[in-house]
XYZ file of C-alpha atoms in Angstrom:
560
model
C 0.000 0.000 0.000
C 1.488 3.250 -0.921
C 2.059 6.312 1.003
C -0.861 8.256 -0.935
C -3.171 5.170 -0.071
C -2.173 5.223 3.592
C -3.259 8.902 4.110
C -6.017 9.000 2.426
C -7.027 5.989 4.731
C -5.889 7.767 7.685
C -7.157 11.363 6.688
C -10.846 8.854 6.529
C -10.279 7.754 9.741
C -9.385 10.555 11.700
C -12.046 12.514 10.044
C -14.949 10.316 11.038
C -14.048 10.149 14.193
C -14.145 13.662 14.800
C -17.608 13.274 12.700
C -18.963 10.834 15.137
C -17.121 11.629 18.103
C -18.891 15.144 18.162
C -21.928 13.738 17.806
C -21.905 11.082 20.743
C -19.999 12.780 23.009
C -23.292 16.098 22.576
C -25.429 13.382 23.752
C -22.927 12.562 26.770
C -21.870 15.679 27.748
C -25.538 16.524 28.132
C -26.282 13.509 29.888
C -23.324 14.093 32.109
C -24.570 18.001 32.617
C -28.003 16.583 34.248
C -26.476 13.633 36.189
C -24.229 16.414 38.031
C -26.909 18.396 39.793
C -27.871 14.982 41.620
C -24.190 14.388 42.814
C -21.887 15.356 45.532
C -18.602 16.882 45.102
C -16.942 13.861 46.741
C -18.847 11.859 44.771
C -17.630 12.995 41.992
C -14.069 13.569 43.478
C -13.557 9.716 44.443
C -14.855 8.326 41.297
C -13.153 10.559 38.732
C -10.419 11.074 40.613
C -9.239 7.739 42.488
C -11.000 4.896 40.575
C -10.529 6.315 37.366
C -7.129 6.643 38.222
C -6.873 3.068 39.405
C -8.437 1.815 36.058
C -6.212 4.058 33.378
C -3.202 3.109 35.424
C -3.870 -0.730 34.983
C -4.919 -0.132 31.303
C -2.115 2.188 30.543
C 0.678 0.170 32.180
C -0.548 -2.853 30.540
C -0.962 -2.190 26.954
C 0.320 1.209 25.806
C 3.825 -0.023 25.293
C 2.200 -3.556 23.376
C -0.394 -1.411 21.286
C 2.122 0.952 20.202
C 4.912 -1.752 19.200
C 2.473 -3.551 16.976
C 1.096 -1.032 15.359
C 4.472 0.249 14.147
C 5.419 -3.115 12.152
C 4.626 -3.119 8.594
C 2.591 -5.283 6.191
C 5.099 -8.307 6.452
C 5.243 -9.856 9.345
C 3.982 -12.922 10.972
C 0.449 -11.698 12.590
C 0.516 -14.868 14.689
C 2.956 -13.850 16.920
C 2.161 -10.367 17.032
C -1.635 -11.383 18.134
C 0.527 -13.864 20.647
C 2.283 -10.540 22.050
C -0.705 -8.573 22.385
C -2.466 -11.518 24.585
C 0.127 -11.145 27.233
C -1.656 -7.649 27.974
C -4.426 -9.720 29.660
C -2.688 -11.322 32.348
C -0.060 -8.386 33.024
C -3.333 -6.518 33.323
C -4.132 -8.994 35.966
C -1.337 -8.553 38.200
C -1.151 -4.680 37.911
C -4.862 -5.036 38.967
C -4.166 -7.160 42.197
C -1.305 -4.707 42.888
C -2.362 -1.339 42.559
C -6.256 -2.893 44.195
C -4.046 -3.376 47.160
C -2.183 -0.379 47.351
C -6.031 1.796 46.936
C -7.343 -0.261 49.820
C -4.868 -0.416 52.351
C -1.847 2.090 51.535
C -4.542 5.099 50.772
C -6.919 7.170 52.479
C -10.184 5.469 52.761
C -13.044 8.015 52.529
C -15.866 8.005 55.311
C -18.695 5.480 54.400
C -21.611 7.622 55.427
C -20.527 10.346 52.873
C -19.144 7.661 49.879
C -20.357 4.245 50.902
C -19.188 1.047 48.967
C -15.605 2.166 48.144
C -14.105 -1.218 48.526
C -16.479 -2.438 46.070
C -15.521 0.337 43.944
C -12.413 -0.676 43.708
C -12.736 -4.308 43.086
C -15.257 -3.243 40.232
C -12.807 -0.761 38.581
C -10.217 -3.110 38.489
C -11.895 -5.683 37.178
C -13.198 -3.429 33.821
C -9.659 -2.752 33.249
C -9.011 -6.443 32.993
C -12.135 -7.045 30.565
C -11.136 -3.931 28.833
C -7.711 -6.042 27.729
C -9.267 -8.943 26.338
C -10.158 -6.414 23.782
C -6.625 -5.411 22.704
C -5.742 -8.175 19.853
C -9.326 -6.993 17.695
C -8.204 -2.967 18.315
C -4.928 -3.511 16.750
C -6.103 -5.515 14.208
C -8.584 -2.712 13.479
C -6.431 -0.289 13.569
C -3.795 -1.595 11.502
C -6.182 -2.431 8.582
C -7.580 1.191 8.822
C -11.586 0.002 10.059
C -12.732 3.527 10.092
C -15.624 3.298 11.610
C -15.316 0.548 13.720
C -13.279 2.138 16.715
C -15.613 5.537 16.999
C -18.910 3.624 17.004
C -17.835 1.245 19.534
C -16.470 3.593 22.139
C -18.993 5.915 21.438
C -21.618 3.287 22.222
C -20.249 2.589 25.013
C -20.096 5.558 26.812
C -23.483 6.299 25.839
C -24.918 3.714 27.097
C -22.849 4.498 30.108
C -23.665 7.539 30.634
C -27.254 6.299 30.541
C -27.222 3.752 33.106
C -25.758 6.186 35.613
C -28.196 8.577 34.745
C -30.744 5.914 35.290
C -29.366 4.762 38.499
C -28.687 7.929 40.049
C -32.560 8.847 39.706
C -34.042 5.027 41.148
C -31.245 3.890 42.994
C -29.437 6.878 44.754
C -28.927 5.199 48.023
C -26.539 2.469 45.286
C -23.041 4.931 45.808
C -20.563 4.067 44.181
C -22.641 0.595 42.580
C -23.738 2.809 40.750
C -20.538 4.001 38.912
C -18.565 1.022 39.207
C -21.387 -1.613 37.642
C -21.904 1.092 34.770
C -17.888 1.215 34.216
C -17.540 -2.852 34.190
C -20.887 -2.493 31.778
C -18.932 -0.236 29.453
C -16.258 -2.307 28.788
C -18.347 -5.140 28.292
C -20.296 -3.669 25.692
C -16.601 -2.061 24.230
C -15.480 -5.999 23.781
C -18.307 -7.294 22.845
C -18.235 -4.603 19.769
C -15.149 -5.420 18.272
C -15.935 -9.618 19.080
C -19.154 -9.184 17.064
C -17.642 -7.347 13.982
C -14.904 -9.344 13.620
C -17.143 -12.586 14.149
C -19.180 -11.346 11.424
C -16.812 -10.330 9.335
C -14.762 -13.420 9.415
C -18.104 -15.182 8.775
C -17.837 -14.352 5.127
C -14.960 -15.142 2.763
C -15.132 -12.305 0.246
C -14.961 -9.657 2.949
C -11.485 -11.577 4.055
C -10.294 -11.510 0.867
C -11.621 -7.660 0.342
C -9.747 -6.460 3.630
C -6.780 -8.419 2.828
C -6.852 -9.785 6.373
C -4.119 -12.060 8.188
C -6.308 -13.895 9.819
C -9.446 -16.217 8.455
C -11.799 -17.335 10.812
C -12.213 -16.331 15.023
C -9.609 -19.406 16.587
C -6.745 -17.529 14.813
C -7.216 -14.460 16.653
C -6.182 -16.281 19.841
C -3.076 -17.150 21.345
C -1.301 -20.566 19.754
C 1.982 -21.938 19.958
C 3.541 -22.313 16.295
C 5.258 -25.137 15.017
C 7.734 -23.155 14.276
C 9.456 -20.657 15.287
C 9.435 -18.462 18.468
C 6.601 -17.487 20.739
C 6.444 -13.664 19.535
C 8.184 -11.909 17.469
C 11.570 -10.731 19.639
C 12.527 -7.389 17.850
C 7.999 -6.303 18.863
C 9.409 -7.678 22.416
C 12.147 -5.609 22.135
C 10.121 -2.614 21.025
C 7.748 -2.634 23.941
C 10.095 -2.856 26.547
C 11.279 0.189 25.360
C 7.915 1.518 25.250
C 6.980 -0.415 28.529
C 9.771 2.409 30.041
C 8.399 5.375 28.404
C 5.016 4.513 29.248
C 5.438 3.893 32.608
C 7.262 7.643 32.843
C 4.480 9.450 30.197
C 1.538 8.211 32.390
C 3.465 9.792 35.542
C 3.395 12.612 32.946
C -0.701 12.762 31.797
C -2.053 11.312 35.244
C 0.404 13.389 36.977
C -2.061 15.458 39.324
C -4.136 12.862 39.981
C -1.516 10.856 41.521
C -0.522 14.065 43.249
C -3.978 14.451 44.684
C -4.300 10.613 45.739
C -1.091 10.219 47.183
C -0.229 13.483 48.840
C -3.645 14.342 49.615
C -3.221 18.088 48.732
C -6.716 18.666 48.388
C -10.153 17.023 49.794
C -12.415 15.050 48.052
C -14.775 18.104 47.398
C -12.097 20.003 45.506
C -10.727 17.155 43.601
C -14.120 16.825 42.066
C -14.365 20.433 41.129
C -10.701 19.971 39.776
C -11.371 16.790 37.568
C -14.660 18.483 36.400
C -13.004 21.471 34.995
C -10.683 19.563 33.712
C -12.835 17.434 31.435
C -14.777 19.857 30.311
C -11.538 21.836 29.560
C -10.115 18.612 27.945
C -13.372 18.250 25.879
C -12.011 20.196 22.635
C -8.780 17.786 22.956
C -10.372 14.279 23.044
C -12.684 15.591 20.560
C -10.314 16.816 17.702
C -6.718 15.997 18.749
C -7.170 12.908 20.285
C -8.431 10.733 17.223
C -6.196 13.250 14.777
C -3.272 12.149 16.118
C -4.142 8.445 16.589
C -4.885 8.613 13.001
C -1.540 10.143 11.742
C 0.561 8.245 14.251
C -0.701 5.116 12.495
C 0.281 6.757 9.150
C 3.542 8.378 10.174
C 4.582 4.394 11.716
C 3.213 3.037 8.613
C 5.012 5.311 5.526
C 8.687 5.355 7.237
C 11.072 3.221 8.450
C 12.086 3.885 12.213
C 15.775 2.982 11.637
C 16.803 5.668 8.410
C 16.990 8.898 8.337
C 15.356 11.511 6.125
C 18.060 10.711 3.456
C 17.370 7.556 3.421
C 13.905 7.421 3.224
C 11.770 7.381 -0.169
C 11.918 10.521 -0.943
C 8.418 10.724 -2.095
C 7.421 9.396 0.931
C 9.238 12.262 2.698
C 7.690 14.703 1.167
C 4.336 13.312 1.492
C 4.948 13.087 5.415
C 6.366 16.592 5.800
C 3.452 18.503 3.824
C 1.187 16.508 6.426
C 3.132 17.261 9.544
C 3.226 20.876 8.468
C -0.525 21.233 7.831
C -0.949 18.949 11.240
C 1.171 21.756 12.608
C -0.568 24.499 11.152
C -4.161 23.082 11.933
C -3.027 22.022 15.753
C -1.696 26.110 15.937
C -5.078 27.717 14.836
C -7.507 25.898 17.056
C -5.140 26.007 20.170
C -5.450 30.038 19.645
C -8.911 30.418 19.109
C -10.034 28.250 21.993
C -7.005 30.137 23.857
C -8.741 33.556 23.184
C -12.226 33.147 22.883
C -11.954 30.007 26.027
C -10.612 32.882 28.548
C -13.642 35.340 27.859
C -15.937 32.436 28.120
C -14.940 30.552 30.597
C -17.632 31.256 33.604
C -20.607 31.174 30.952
C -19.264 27.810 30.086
C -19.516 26.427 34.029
C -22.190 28.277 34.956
C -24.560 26.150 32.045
C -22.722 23.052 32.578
C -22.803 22.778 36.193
C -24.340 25.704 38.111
C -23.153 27.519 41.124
C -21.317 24.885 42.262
C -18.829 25.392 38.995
C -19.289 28.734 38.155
C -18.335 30.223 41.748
C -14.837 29.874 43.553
C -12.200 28.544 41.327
C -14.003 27.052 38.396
C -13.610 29.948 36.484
C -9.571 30.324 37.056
C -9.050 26.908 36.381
C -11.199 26.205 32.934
C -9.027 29.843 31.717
C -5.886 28.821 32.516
C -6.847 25.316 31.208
C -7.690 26.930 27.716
C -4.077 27.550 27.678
C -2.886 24.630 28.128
C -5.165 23.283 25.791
C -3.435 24.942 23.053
C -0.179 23.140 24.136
C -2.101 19.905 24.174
C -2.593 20.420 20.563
C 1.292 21.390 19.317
C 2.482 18.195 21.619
C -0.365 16.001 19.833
C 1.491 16.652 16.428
C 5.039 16.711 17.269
C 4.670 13.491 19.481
C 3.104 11.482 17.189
C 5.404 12.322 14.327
C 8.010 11.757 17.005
C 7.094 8.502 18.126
C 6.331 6.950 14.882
C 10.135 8.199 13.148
C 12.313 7.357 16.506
C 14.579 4.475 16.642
C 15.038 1.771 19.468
C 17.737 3.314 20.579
C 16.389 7.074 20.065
C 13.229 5.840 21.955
C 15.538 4.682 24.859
C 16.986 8.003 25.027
C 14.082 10.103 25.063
C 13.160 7.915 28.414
C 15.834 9.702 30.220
C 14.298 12.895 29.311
C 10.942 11.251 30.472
C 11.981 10.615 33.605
C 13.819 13.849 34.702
C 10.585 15.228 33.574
C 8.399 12.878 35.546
C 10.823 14.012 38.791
C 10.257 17.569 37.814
C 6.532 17.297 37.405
C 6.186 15.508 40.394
C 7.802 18.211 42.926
C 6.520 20.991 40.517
C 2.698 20.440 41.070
C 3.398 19.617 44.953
C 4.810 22.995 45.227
C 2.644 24.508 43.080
C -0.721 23.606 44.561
C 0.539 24.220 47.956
C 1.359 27.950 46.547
C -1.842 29.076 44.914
C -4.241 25.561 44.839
C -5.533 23.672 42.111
C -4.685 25.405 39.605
C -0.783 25.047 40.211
C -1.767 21.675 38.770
C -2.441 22.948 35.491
C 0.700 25.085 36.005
C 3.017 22.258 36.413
C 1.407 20.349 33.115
C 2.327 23.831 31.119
C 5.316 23.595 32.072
C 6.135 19.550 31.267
C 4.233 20.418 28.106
C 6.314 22.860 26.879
C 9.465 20.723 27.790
C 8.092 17.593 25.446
C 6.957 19.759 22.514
C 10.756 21.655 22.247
C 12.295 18.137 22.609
C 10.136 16.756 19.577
C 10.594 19.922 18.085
C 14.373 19.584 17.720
C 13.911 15.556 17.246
C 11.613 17.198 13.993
C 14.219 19.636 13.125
C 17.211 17.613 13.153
C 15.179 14.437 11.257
C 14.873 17.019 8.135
C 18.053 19.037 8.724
C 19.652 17.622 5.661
C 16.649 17.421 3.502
C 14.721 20.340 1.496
C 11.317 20.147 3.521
C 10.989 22.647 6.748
C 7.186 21.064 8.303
C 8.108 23.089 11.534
C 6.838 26.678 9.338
C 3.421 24.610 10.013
C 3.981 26.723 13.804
C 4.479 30.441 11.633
C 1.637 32.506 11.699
C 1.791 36.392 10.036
C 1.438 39.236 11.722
C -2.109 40.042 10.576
C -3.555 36.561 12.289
C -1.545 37.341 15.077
C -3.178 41.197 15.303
C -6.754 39.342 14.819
C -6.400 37.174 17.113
C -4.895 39.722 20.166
C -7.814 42.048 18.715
C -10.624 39.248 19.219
C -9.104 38.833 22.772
C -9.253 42.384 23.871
C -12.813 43.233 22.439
C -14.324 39.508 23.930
C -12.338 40.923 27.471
C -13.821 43.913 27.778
C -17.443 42.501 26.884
C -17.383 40.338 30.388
C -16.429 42.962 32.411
C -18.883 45.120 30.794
C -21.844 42.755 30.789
C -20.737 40.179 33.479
C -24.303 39.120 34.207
C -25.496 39.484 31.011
C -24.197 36.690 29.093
C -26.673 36.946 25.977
C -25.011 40.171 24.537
C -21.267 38.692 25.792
C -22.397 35.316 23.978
C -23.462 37.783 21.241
C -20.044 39.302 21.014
C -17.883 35.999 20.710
C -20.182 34.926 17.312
C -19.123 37.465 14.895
C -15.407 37.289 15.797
C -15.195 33.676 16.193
C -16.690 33.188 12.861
C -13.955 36.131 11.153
C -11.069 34.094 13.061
C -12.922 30.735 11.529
C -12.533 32.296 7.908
C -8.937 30.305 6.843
C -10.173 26.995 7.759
C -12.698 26.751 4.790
C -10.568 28.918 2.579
C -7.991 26.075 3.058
C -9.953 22.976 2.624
C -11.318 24.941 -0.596
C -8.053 25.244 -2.110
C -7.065 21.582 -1.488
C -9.725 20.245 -3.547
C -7.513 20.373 -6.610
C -4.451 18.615 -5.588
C -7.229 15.512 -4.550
C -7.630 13.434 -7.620
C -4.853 11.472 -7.762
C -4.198 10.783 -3.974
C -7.433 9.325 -2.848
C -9.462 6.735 -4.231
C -12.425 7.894 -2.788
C -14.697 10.489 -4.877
C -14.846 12.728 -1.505
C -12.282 15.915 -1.233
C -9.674 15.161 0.963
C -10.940 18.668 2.362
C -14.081 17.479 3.330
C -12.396 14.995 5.772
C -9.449 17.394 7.513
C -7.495 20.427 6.574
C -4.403 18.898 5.174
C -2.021 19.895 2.504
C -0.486 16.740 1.285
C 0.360 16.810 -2.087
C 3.444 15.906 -4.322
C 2.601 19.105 -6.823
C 2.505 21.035 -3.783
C 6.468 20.734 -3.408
C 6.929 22.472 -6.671
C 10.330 22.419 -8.268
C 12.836 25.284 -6.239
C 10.549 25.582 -3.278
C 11.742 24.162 -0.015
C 8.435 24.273 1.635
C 4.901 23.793 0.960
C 3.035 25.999 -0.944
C 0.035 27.101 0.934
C -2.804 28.201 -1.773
C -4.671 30.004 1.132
C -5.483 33.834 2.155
C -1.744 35.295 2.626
C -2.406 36.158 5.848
C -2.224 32.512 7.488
């Protein structure tokens, strides 16, 4: 499969997640809006706080570093021990499980029973969903791999819908339940996860022509579980090798992305009450991220693994191939840049509106409003380290990979004793502090990981992150006007919603302009009749790297 093929398949993907992830995460997030005004603060504090914490730790530590080996080795390779490796997520998952169980029932604060009753439940539960949650892995790589577009959104959407509905549900009949409630609706959801990939790949396997369509590796259900070959070894060693190189970073990054939740568990520099208001913010801040970055650069990453080879350079790479992934990375670049600013400007003017229709006084007052500004911020962070990771990740080497762990872990040490400090200075949002700070630490290390990959080649992707002066002016301009409206009309919020419209939509002008202009360069990249611009603003092209240029050439208004 060629390069052009691979994007087109991953421009599809990413696309239609954002599509469908939109639209099932409206019907949660409104679901989630009218199951808060029937919760308490601890409540929500020990649920999204500690068990959630338990469960992504257990998932994280047992199959980022497998799911992100497998999916970097290419077309040829022997699928049976690959699916082999991936199984051995299941019963690592069970030991981190039994572990980190223990250490959240005996090493850990216990909260009092009369305010959260059930906890031990709650974490037996938890911990158990993680495990179920694993027996899923082999059919999401698989998936993944062979570009299923739709497959991945609908399930997880699905999932948390019906989720989100059985909570609702149970916090209206069964209130007196606790934390039943949450903890049989998490175990629920990633039953019904499992059971979504078991069911499409059971039916799909079901019917030769669709094996033979999809070019699968497998042909019928028994060969997606573990065997023992006749010959040959177990797994495939250089994968093994892979994720234990992973297995370090991962074990470092989720220090990195869970960092003040481990803070808050461990150290216990805030009470249950505030941790809720903290993770609350923080979702809703995080909403824009798991909506658009979050599948974008699961998408590319895929791509990026897929069209180079980890162990060659720029110079040694097909040359088409680098130019291909450097038009991409710069548009990634460029994309990630203008909807980190706009949420940026328009997110700190809007930011109490936002928590006072979400949640209500108990958002909107004390330090809601602080956190969900600064948050917008570091949203636009999130997006740059998105791009530059996952181009990062999918180009380093073994031994590059083993590298960038050091760098990991003195960040992990920093982030630790930053947020401590931090929080104990000026609260929760010293949390969100520290993350800035790690954040911008990981995006100049990819960033000079980027520059130095295409140092001796023609293509510069980081002028992706150059914006002229004019957007610049617009966008400080935008800021100042939506500033003065709050303080103007702080309890008016129809005429300070009213201001935000026509300036968000002026600032919104380039996006169309550039998925316009790409329309041309589309017929002979995609087999499908649809624009590449109708799935994601990307400049991709071979004729866009026109002879003498050493850059792409972006047909778009000439102030982006």
């Amino acid at each position: 499969m060629g390069s052009h093929e691979i994007l087109g398949q991953a421009a599809r993907l990413a696309s239609s997640g954002l599509l469908l992830q939109v639209l099932f995460r409206l019907i949660t997030f409104v679901l989630n809006a009218f199951i808060l005004r029937f919760l308490s603060k601890e409540i929500v504090g020990i649920v999204n706080v500690r068990l959630t914490l338990l469960y992504s730790t257990t998932i994280f530590l047992a199959r980022e570093a497998f799911r992100r080996a497998c999916l970097s080795g290419g077309a040829q390779r022997d699928w049976s021990q690959t699916l082999n490796l991936l199984w051995l997520t299941v019963p690592l998952g069970v030991l981190w499980a039994l572990f980190l169980g223990w250490v959240w029932l005996q090493l850990l604060e216990v909260p009092d029973p009369n305010v959260v009753p059930h906890y031990g439940m709650g974490v037996v539960l938890f911990g158990l969903s993680a495990v179920v949650e694993l027996v899923g892995e082999p059919f999401w790589v698989l998936a993944q791999t062979h570009m299923f577009v739709k497959l991945k959104v609908i399930a997880e959407s699905l999932s948390v819908i019906l989720k989100s509905v059985l909570i609702a549900f149970l916090v209206l009949w069964l209130p007196h339940w606790g934390l039943y409630i949450f903890s049989s609706a998490q175990l629920f959801y990633t039953a019904v996860l499992v059971l979504c990939y078991v069911i499409y790949f059971k039916k799909l396997l079901g019917s030769p022509e669709s094996i033979k369509q999809h070019n699968l590796p497998v042909s019928r259900m028994t060969d997606l579980l573990p065997n023992i070959p006749r010959s040959g070894a177990f797994v495939n060693w250089t994968e093994a090798k892979l994720t234990w190189s992973f297995f370090k970073q991962s074990f470092l990054k989720q220090i990195l992305t869970e960092g003040e939740r481990y803070v808050m568990t461990f150290l216990n520099v805030l009470n249950f009450g505030d941790q809720g208001v903290y993770d609350i913010v923080n979702n809703l801040g995080s909403l824009v991220a798991r909506l658009i970055f979050q599948p974008v650069e699961e998408s590319f990453y895929i791509f990026f693994a897929k069209v180079l080879e980890r162990e060659k350079d720029a110079t040694l790479q097909k040359q088409e191939d680098i130019a291909v992934t450097a038009a991409v990375l710069e548009s990634l670049l460029k994309l990630a840049l203008l909807v980190g600013l706009t949420i940026t400007i328009f997110g700190f003017a809007y930011s109490q509106l936002a928590l006072d229709i979400y949640g209500g006084a108990m958002l909107s007052s004390g330090s809601g409003p602080v956190l969900l500004r600064s948050y917008c911020f570091y949203v636009l962070l999130l997006a740059i380290n998105g791009v530059t990771e996952c181009f990062t990740f999918a180009a380093m080497s073994k031994e590059q990979v083993d590298r960038y762990n050091l760098t990991m872990l003195a960040l992990s040490s920093s982030f630790l004793v930053l947020s401590y400090l931090l929080t104990r200075w000026c609260g929760s949002v010293g949390f969100i502090m520290a993350n800035c700070f790690n954040m911008g630490i990981r995006i100049t290390q990819s960033l000079c990981f980027i520059h130095r990959y295409y140092r001796n080649s023609p293509y510069r992707p980081l002028a992706g992150l150059y914006l002229s002066p004019v957007l610049l002016g617009a966008f400080v301009l935008s800021g100042g006007i939506t500033a003065v409206s709050e303080v103007r009309l702080p309890a008016i919020f129809t005429p300070h919603a009213s201001v935000g419209c026509p300036l968000s939509l002026t600032l919104g002008f380039p996006f169309p302009l550039c998925l316009t202009q790409l329309d041309k360069y589309l017929p002979p990249l995609l087999p499908s009749p649809k624009p590449l611009g109708q799935h994601l603003m990307i400049d991709i092209t071979k004729p866009c790297y026109q002879q003498g240029r050493n850059r792409p050439h972006w047909v778009v208004m000439p102030f982006i």
